[in-house]
Tab-separated table of C-alpha atoms in Angstrom:
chain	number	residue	atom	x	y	z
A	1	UNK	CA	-13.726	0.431	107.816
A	2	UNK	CA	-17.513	0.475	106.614
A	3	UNK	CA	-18.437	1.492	103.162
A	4	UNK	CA	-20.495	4.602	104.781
A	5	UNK	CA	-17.089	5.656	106.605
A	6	UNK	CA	-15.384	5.107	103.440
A	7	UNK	CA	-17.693	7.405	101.126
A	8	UNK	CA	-16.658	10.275	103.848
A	9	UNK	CA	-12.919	10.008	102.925
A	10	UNK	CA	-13.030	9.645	98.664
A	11	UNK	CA	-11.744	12.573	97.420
A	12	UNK	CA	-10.004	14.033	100.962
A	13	UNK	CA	-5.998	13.915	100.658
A	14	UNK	CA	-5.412	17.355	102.195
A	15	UNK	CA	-6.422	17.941	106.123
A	16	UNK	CA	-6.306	21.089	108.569
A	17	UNK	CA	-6.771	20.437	111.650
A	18	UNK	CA	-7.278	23.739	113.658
A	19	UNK	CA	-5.877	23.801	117.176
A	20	UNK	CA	-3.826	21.334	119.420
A	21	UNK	CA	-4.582	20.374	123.050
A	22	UNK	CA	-5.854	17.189	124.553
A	23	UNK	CA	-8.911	16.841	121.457
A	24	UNK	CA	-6.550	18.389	118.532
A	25	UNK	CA	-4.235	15.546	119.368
A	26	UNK	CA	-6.720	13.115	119.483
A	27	UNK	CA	-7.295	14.058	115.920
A	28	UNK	CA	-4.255	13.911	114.506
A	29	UNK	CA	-3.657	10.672	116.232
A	30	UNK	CA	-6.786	9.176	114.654
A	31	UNK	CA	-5.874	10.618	110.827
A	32	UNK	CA	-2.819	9.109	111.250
A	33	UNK	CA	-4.522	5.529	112.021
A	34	UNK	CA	-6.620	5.852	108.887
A	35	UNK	CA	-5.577	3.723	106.016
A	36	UNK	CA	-5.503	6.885	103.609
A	37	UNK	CA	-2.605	9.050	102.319
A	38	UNK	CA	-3.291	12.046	104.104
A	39	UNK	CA	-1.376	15.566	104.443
A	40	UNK	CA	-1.956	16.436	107.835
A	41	UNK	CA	-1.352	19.849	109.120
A	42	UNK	CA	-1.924	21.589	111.726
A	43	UNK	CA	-2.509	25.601	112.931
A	44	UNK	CA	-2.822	27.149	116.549
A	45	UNK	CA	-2.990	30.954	117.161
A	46	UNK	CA	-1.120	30.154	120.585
A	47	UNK	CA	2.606	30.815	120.236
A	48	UNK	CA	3.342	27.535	122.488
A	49	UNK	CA	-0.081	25.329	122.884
A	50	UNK	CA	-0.008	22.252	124.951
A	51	UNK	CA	0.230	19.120	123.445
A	52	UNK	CA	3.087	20.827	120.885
A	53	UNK	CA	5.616	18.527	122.423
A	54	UNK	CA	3.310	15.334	121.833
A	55	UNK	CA	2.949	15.513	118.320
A	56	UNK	CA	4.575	13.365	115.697
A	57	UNK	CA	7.470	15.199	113.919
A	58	UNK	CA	5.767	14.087	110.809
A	59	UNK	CA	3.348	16.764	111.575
A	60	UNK	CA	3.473	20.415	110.006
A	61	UNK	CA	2.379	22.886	112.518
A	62	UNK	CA	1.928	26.852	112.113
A	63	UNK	CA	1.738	28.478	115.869
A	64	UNK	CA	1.042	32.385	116.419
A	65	UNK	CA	-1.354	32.867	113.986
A	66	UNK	CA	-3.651	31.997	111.106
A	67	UNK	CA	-2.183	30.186	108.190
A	68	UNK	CA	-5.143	31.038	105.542
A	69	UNK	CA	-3.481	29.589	102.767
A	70	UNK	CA	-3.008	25.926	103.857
A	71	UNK	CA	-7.330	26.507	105.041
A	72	UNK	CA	-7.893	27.269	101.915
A	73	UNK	CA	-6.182	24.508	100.382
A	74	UNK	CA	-7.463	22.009	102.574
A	75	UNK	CA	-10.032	18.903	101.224
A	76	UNK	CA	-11.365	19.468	104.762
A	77	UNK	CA	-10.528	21.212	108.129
A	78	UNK	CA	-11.388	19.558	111.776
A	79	UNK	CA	-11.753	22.460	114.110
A	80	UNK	CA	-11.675	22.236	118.231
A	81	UNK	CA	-14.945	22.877	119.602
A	82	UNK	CA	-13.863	26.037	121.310
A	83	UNK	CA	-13.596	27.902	117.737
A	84	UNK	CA	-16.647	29.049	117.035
A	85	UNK	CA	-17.868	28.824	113.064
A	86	UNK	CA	-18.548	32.607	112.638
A	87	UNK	CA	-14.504	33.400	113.359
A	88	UNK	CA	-13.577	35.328	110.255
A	89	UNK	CA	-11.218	32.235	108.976
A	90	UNK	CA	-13.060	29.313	109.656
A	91	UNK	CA	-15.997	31.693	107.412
A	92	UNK	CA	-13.602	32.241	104.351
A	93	UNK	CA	-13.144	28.074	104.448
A	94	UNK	CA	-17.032	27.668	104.579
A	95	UNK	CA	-17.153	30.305	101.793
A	96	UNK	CA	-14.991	28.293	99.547
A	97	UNK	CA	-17.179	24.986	100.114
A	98	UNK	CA	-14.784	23.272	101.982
A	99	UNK	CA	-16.405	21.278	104.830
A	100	UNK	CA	-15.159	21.996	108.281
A	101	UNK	CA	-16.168	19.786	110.859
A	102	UNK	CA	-14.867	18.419	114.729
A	103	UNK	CA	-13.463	15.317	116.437
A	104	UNK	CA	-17.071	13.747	116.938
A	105	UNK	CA	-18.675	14.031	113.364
A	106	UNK	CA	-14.962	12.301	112.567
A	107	UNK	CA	-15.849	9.383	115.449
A	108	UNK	CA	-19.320	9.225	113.627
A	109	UNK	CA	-17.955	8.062	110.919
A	110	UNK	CA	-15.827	5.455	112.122
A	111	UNK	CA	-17.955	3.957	115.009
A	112	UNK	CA	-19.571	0.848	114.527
A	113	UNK	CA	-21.361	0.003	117.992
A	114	UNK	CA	-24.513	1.776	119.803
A	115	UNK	CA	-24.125	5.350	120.825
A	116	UNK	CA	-25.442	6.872	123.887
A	117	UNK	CA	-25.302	10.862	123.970
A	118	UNK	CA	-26.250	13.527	126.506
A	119	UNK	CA	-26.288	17.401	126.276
A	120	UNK	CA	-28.313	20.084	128.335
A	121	UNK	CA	-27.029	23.108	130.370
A	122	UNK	CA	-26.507	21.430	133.188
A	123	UNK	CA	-26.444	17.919	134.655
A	124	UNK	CA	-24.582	16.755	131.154
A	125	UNK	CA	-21.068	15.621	132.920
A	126	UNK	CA	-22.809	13.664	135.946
A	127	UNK	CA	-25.424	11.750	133.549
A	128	UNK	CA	-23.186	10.819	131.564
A	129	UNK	CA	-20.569	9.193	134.347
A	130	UNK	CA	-23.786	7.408	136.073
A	131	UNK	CA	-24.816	6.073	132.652
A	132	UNK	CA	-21.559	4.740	132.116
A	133	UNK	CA	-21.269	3.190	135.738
A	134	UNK	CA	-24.384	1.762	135.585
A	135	UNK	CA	-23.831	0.201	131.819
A	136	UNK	CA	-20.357	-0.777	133.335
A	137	UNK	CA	-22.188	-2.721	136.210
A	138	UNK	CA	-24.859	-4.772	134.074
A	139	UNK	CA	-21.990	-6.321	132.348
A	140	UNK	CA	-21.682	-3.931	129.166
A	141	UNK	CA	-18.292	-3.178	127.822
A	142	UNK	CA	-18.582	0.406	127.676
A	143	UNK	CA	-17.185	3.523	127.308
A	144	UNK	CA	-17.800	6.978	128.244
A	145	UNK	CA	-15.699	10.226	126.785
A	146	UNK	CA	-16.574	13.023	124.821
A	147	UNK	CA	-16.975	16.780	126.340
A	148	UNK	CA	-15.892	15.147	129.792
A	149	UNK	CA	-12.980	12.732	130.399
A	150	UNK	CA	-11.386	10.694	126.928
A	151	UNK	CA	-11.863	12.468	123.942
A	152	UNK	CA	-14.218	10.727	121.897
A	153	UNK	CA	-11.897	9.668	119.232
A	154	UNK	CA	-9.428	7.540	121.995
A	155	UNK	CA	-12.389	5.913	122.799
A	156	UNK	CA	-12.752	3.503	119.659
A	157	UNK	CA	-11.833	-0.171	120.177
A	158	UNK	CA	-13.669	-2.402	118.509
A	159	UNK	CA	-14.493	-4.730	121.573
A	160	UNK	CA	-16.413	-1.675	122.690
A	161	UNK	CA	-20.357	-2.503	123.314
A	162	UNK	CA	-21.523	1.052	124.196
A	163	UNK	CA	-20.212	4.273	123.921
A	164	UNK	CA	-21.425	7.120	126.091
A	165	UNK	CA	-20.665	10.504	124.964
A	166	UNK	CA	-21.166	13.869	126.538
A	167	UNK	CA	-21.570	16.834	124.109
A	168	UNK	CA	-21.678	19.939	124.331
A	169	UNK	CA	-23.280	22.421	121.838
A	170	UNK	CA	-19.701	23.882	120.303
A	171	UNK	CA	-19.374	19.915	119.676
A	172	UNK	CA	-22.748	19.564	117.919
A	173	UNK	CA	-22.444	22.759	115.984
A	174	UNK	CA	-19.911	20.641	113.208
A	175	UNK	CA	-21.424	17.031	113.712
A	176	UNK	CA	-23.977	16.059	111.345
A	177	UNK	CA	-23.893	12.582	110.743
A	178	UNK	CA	-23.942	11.093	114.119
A	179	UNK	CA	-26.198	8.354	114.674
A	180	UNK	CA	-27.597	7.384	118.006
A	181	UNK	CA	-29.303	4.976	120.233
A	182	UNK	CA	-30.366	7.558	122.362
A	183	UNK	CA	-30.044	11.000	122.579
A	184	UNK	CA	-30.918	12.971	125.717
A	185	UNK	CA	-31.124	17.044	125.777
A	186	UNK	CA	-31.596	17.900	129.781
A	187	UNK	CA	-32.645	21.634	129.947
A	188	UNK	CA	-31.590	24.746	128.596
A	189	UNK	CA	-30.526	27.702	130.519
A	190	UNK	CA	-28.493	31.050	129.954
A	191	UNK	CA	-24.607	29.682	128.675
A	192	UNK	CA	-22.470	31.199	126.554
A	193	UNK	CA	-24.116	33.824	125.761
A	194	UNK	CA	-20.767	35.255	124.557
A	195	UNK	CA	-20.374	32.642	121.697
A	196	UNK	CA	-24.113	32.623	120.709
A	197	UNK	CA	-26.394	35.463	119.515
A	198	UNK	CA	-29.089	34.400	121.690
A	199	UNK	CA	-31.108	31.809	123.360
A	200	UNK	CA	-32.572	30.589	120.417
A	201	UNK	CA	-29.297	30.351	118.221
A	202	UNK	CA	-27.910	28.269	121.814
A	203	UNK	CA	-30.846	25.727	121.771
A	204	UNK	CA	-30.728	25.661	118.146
A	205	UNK	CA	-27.240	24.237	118.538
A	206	UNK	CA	-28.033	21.642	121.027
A	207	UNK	CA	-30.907	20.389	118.718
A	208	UNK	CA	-28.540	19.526	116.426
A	209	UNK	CA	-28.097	15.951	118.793
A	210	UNK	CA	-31.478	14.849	117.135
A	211	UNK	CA	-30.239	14.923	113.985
A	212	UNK	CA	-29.920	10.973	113.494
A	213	UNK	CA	-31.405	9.351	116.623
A	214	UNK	CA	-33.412	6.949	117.279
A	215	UNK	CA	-35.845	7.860	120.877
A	216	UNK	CA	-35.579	11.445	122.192
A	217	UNK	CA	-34.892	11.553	126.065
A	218	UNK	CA	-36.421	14.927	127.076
A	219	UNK	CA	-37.176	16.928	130.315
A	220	UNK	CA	-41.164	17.037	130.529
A	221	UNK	CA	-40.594	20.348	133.078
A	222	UNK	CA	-38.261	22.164	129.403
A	223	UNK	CA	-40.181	22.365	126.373
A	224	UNK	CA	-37.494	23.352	124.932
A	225	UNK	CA	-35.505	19.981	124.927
A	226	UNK	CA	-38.252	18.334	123.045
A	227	UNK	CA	-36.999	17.874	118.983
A	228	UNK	CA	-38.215	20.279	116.690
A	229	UNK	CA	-38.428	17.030	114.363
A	230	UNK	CA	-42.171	15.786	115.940
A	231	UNK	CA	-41.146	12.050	114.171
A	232	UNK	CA	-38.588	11.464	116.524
A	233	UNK	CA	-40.094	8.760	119.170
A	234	UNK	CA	-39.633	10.740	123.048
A	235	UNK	CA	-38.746	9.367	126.356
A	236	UNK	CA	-39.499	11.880	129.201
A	237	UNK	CA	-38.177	12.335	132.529
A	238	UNK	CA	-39.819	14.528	134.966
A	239	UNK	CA	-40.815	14.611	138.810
A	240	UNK	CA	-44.713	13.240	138.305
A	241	UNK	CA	-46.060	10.272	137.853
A	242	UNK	CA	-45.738	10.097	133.966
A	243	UNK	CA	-43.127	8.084	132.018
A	244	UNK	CA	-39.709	7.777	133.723
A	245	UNK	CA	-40.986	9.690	137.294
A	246	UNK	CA	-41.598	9.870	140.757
A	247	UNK	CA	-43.873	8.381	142.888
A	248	UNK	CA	-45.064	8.334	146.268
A	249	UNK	CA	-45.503	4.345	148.577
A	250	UNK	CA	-46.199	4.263	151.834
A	251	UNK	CA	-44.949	7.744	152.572
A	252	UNK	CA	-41.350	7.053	150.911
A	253	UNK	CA	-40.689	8.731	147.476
A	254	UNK	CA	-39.467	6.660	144.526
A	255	UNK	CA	-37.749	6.910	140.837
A	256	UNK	CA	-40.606	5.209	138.969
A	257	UNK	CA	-40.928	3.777	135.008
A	258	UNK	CA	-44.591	4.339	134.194
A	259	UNK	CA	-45.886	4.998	137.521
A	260	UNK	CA	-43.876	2.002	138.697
A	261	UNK	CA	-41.202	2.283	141.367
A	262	UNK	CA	-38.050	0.892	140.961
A	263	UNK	CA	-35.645	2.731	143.319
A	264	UNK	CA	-36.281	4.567	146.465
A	265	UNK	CA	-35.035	7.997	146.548
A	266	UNK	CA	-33.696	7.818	150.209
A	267	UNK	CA	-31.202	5.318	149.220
A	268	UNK	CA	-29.430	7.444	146.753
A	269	UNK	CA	-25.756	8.695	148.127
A	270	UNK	CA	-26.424	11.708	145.706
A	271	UNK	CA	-27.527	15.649	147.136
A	272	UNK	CA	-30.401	17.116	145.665
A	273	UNK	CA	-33.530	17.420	143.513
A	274	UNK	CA	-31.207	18.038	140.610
A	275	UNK	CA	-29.259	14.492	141.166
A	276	UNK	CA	-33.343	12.610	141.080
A	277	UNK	CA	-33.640	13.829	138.027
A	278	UNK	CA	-29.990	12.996	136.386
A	279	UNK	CA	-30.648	9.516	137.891
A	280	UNK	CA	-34.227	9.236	135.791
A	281	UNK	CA	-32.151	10.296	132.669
A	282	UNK	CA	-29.500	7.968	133.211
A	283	UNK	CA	-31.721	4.705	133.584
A	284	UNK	CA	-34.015	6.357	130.855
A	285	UNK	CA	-31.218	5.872	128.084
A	286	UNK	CA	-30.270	2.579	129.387
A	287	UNK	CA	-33.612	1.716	129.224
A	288	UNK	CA	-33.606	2.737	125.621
A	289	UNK	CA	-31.034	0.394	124.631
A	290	UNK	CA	-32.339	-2.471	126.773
A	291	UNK	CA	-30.553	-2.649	130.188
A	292	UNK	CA	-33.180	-2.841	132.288
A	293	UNK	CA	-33.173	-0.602	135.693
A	294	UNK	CA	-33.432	-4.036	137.972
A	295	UNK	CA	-30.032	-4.398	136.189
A	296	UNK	CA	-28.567	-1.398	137.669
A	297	UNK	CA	-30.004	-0.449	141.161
A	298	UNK	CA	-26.947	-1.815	143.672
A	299	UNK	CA	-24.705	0.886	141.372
A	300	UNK	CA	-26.959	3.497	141.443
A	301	UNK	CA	-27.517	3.200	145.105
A	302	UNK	CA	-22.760	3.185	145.763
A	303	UNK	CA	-23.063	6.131	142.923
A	304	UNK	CA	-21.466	8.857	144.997
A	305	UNK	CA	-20.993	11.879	141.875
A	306	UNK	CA	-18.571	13.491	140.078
A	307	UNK	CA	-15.722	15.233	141.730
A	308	UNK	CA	-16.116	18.822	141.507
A	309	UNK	CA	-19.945	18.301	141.593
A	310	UNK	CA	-21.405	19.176	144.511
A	311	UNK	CA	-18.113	17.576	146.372
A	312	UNK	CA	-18.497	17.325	150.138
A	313	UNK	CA	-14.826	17.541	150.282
A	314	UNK	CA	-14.433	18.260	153.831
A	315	UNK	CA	-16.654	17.432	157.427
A	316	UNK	CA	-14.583	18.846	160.418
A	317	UNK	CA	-15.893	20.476	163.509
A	318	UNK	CA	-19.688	19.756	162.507
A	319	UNK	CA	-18.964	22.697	159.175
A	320	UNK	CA	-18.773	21.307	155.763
A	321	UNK	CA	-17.278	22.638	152.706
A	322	UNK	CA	-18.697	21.667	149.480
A	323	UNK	CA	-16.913	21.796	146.008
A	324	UNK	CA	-19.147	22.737	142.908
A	325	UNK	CA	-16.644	24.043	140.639
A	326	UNK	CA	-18.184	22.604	137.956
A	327	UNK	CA	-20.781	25.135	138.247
A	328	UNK	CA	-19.890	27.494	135.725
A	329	UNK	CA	-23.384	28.981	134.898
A	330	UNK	CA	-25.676	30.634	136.676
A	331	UNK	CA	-28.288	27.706	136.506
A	332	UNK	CA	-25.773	25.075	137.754
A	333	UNK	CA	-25.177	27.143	140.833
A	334	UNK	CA	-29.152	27.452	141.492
A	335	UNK	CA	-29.568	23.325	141.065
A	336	UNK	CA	-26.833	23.275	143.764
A	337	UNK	CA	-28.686	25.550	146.084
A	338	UNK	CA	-31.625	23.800	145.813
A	339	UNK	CA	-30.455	20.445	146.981
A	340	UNK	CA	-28.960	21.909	150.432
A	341	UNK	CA	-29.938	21.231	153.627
A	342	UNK	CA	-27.911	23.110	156.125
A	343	UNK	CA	-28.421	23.826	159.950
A	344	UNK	CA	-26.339	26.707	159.913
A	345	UNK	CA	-25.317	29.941	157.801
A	346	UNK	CA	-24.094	28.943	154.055
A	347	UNK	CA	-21.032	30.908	152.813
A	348	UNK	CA	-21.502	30.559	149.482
A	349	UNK	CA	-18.254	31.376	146.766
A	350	UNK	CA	-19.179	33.173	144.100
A	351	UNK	CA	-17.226	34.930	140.661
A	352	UNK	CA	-15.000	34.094	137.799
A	353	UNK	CA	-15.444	35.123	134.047
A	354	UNK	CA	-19.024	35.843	133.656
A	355	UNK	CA	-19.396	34.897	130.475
A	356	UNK	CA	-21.882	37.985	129.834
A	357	UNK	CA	-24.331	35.886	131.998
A	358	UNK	CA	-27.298	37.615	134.248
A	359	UNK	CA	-26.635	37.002	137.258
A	360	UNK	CA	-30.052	38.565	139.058
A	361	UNK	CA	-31.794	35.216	138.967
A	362	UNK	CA	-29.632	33.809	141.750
A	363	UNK	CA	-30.616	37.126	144.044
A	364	UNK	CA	-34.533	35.909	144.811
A	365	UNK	CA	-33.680	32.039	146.145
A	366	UNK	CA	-30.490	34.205	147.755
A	367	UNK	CA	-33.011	36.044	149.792
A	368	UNK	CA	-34.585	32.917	150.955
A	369	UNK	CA	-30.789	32.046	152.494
A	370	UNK	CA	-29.124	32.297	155.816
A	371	UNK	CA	-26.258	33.026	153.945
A	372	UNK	CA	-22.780	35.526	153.314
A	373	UNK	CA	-22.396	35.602	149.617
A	374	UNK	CA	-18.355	36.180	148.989
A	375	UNK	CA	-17.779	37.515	145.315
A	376	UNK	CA	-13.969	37.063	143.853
A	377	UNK	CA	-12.832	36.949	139.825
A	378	UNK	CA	-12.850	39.371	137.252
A	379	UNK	CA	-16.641	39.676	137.481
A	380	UNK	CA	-17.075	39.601	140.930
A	381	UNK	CA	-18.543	42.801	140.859
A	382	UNK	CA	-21.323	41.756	138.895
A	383	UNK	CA	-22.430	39.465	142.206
A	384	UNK	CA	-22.507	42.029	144.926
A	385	UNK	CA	-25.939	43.690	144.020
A	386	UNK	CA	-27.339	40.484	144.842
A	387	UNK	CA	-27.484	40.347	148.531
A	388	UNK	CA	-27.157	42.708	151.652
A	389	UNK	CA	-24.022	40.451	152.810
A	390	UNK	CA	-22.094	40.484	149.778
A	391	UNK	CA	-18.412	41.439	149.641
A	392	UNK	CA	-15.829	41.311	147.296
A	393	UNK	CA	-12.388	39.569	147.513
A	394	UNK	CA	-9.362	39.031	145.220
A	395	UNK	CA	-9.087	35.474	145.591
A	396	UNK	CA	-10.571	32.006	146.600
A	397	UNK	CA	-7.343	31.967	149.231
A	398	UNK	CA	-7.807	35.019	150.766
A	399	UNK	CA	-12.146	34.239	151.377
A	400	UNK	CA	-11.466	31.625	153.416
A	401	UNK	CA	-8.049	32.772	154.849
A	402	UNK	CA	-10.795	35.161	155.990
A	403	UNK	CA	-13.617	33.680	157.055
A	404	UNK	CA	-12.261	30.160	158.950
A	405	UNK	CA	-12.398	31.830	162.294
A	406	UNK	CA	-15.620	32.761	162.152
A	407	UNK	CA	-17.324	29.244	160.885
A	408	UNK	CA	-19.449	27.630	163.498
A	409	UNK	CA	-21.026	24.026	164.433
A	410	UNK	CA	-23.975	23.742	161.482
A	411	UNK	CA	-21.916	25.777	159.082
A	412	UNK	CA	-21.110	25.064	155.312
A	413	UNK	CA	-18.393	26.862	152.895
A	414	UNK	CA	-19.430	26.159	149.585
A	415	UNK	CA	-17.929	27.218	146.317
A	416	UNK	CA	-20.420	27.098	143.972
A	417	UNK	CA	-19.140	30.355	141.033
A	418	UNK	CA	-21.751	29.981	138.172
A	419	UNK	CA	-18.584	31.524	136.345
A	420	UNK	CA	-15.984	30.143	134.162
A	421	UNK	CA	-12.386	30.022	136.069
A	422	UNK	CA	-10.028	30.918	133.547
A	423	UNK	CA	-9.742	34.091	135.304
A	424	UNK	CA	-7.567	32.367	137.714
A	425	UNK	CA	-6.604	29.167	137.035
A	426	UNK	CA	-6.474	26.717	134.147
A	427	UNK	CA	-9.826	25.033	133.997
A	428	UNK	CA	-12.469	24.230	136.839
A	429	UNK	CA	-11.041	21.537	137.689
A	430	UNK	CA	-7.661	23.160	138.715
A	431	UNK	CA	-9.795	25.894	140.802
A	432	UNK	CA	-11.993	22.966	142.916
A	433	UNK	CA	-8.249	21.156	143.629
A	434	UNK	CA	-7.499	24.311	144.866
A	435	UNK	CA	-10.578	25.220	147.059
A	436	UNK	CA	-10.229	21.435	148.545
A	437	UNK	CA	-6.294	22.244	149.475
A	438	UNK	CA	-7.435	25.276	151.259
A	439	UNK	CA	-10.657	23.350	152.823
A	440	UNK	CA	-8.874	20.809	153.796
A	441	UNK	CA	-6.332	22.762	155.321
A	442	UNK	CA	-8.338	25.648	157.038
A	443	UNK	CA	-10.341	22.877	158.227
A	444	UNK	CA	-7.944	21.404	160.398
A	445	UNK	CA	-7.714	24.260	162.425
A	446	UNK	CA	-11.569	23.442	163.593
A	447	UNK	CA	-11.885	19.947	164.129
C-alpha cells in the first residue's frame, strides 16, 4: 500500500457502502482486503438485491429502505454509480461533510500501474475492448473493466501492466483523484437526460475524467470533449488529415498518425464510419503510453466488435439481422445507421424506456431510408411520428413473429432501440440474447 493510498484511509473506521449488485460487491470485497479495521455495512432500497446471497455473513446489511442513521455515522459512504448525488440521502451525508465517493475513486487509490480511461456518449464500450485487445497483442499484461465487463476494483493484481477502464459519467461524478495515462472523452450527445439537469450539467460530469491526466484524447469534429483545463496536453482524432486521421493513397483510404498511414481502412472486419473513428481512438491512447500502432495492426485487422454492437448475428436466405442492443441513445442508433449498406428494405427495431430523450433527430436520416420502422416498449409511442411506415407492437417477439414472411433476398432486420431495455428485460444485454434467439430461429425458416 503507497503512502498516498494510505493518507486516504487515516481517520476512516466506519464505511457505508450504498447498494449491492455485481460493483457493490466488488466493494465490499475490496474493504475487506484492506489491512484496516473497518465496520463495513451495507444498505439497498431493494427488498431482495442480487448479490445478497454472495456476501460475507460478516456483513451488516439493511434492505427495503434507507438506513439514515448508519449514513450519518459513517467516516465515508461508497455509493453505486446508478445513485445519483442529488437523492435526498446521499445530500443529508454531503451536508454533514462526510465524503461519499464510488468503486473507481476507491481503485484510484490503490492502483499502482498506468491507467488508460475512455468516456463519451457513444463508442465508450467498443474502444475500450479494442484498446485492450490491441495492448493484449503487443505483449502488455493488461486489463480492461470498469463501466463494461470486471468491475474495476477485481481488476487489481499487481502483475498488471495496464489497466483500461471504461467510465461512464455516474462513475466520474464521485472520482476525484484518479490519475491517468490517458484519458479519452469521444463525443457528447443527448443521455440521461433524466439524471442530469441539462446538457451542460451531463458534459460537466464527463469532464470530470481530466481531472488528473496526463494527454487529452479528444474528437476534433466535438468541441465539447476538449478539457476545460487549456494546460492539459491534447491528442485528436478526427476524419482529416490532422493528428491521428484519415488519409487518402492511391485511391484507398487509410487510418493515418500525422498525415501518415498506418492501416488501410478496407481491411478492418468492423461496420461503419463510427468503428474508423473508435479505431483512431484506440491506437491514439496506446500511442500515448508508447505501443506503437506497427505493434498492433494484425489485431486490429481479426478485431471483429463487441457483441451486442452492431452484431451481424444472423445471414440466411441473402437477409441479415443485426444486433445493436447496446444502442440505448438516440445517437448510438444514428452511428449505426450510418455505417449500413443494404441492398434491400431495412426493418429497423425501435423503443424501450426513453429516458426523456428526443427522439426527432432520428426522423430526417429516417427519411433518407428504404425502411419499416417497428416501435415496441413503454415509449414506443414516442417513435411513430417519425416515419410514414411506423407501427407499434408489444414486443420484440411478436415484430418479427410478424414480419419473417415478408423479408426478402437484400433484406436486413436490425434492432437498433436508442432506448434503455429495462422495460422488458434485465439489461441490454439480456434483450440482444433475446433478439438473436428469435433471429436465429425465424431465420431458419428462410434459408
Amino acid at each position: 500500500m503507497s503512502q498516498a493510498a494510505l493518507s486516504k484511509w487515516q481517520g476512516i473506521t466506519q464505511v457505508v457502502v450504498v447498494g449491492l449488485g455485481v460493483t457493490g460487491l466488488s466493494v465490499v470485497k475490496h474493504l475487506q482486503s484492506l489491512p484496516y479495521d473497518l465496520t463495513i455495512k451495507v444498505i439497498d432500497t431493494r427488498a431482495q438485491p442480487p448479490g445478497i446471497d454472495d456476501l460475507d455473513e460478516s456483513i451488516e446489511i439493511h434492505t427495503g429502505s434507507w438506513q439514515l442513521d448508519w449514513l450519518l455515522h459513517a467516516d465515508l459512504v461508497v455509493t453505486n454509480p446508478g445513485i445519483a448525488l442529488s437523492t435526498v440521502e446521499i445530500q443529508q451525508v454531503l451536508g454533514k461533510g462526510i465524503p461519499v465517493v464510488g468503486d473507481i475513486e476507491l481503485f484510484a487509490w490503490a492502483v499502482n500501474a498506468a491507467v488508460i480511461a475512455i468516456t463519451g456518449s457513444n463508442g465508450k464500450s467498443t474502444v475500450t475492448d479494442l484498446t485492450g485487445v490491441l495492448a493484449k497483442s503487443a505483449g502488455v499484461n493488461v486489463a480492461v473493466g470498469g463501466n463494461i465487463g470486471v468491475p474495476a476494483l477485481d481488476l487489481l493484481d499487481e502483475s498488471i501492466e495496464l489497466y483500461v477502464l471504461e467510465l461512464s459519467s455516474f462513475q466520474l461524478e464521485t472520482t476525484s483523484s484518479l490519475e491517468l495515462d490517458a484519458a479519452a472523452y469521444l463525443n457528447l450527445s443527448e443521455d440521461h437526460m433524466d439524471r442530469y439537469q441539462g446538457m451542460d450539467d451531463y458534459g460537466q460530469a464527463k469532464q470530470r475524467i481530466f481531472m488528473h491526466t496526463k494527454t487529452a484524447v479528444v474528437n476534433r469534429d466535438d468541441r465539447a470533449t476538449y478539457p476545460i483545463n487549456n494546460h492539459t496536453p491534447i491528442v485528436s482524432f478526427g476524419f482529416d488529415e490532422q493528428d491521428f486521421g484519415v488519409v487518402w493513397l492511391e485511391a484507398q483510404e487509410y487510418l493515418s498518425k500525422q498525415g501518415q498511414p498506418i492501416f488501410a481502412i478496407e481491411d478492418l472486419n468492423l461496420v461503419g464510419r463510427h468503428n474508423v473513428s473508435n479505431s483512431l481512438v484506440a491506437l491514439a491512447l496506446l500511442d500515448c503510453v508508447g505501443v506503437g500502432c506497427e505493434k498492433v495492426s494484425s489485431a486490429l485487422k481479426t478485431y471483429t466488435g463487441l457483441t451486442h454492437r452492431c452484431q451481424l448475428v444472423a445471414d440466411n436466405g441473402g437477409i441479415k439481422w443485426i444486433n445493436d442492443s447496446k444502442a440505448t441513445n438516440v445517437a448510438s442508433t444514428l452511428a449505426a445507421l450510418s455505417g449500413l449498406q443494404i441492398d434491400g428494405q431495412l426493418h429497423l427495431l425501435v423503443g424501450g424506456v426513453g429516458k426523456g430523450a428526443d427522439f426527432s433527430e432520428l426522423a430526417p436520416v429516417l427519411s433518407k431510408l428504404n425502411v419499416q420502422l417497428h416501435c415496441f416498449g413503454v415509449d414506443g409511442d414516442d417513435f411513430l411520428s417519425l416515419h410514414p411506415s411506423a407501427k407499434r407492437w408489444d414486443t420484440i417477439e411478436h415484430i418479427l413473429e410478424g414480419i419473417y414472411s415478408q423479408l426478402k433476398n437484400g433484406d436486413a432486420v436490425m434492432l437498433s432501440p436508442a432506448c434503455a431495455s429495462f422495460d422488458q428485460f434485465k439489461n441490454f444485454m439480456a434483450r440482444g440474447d433475446e433478439f438473436t434467439r428469435l433471429a436465429h430461429y425465424y431465420s431458419g425458416f428462410l434459408s
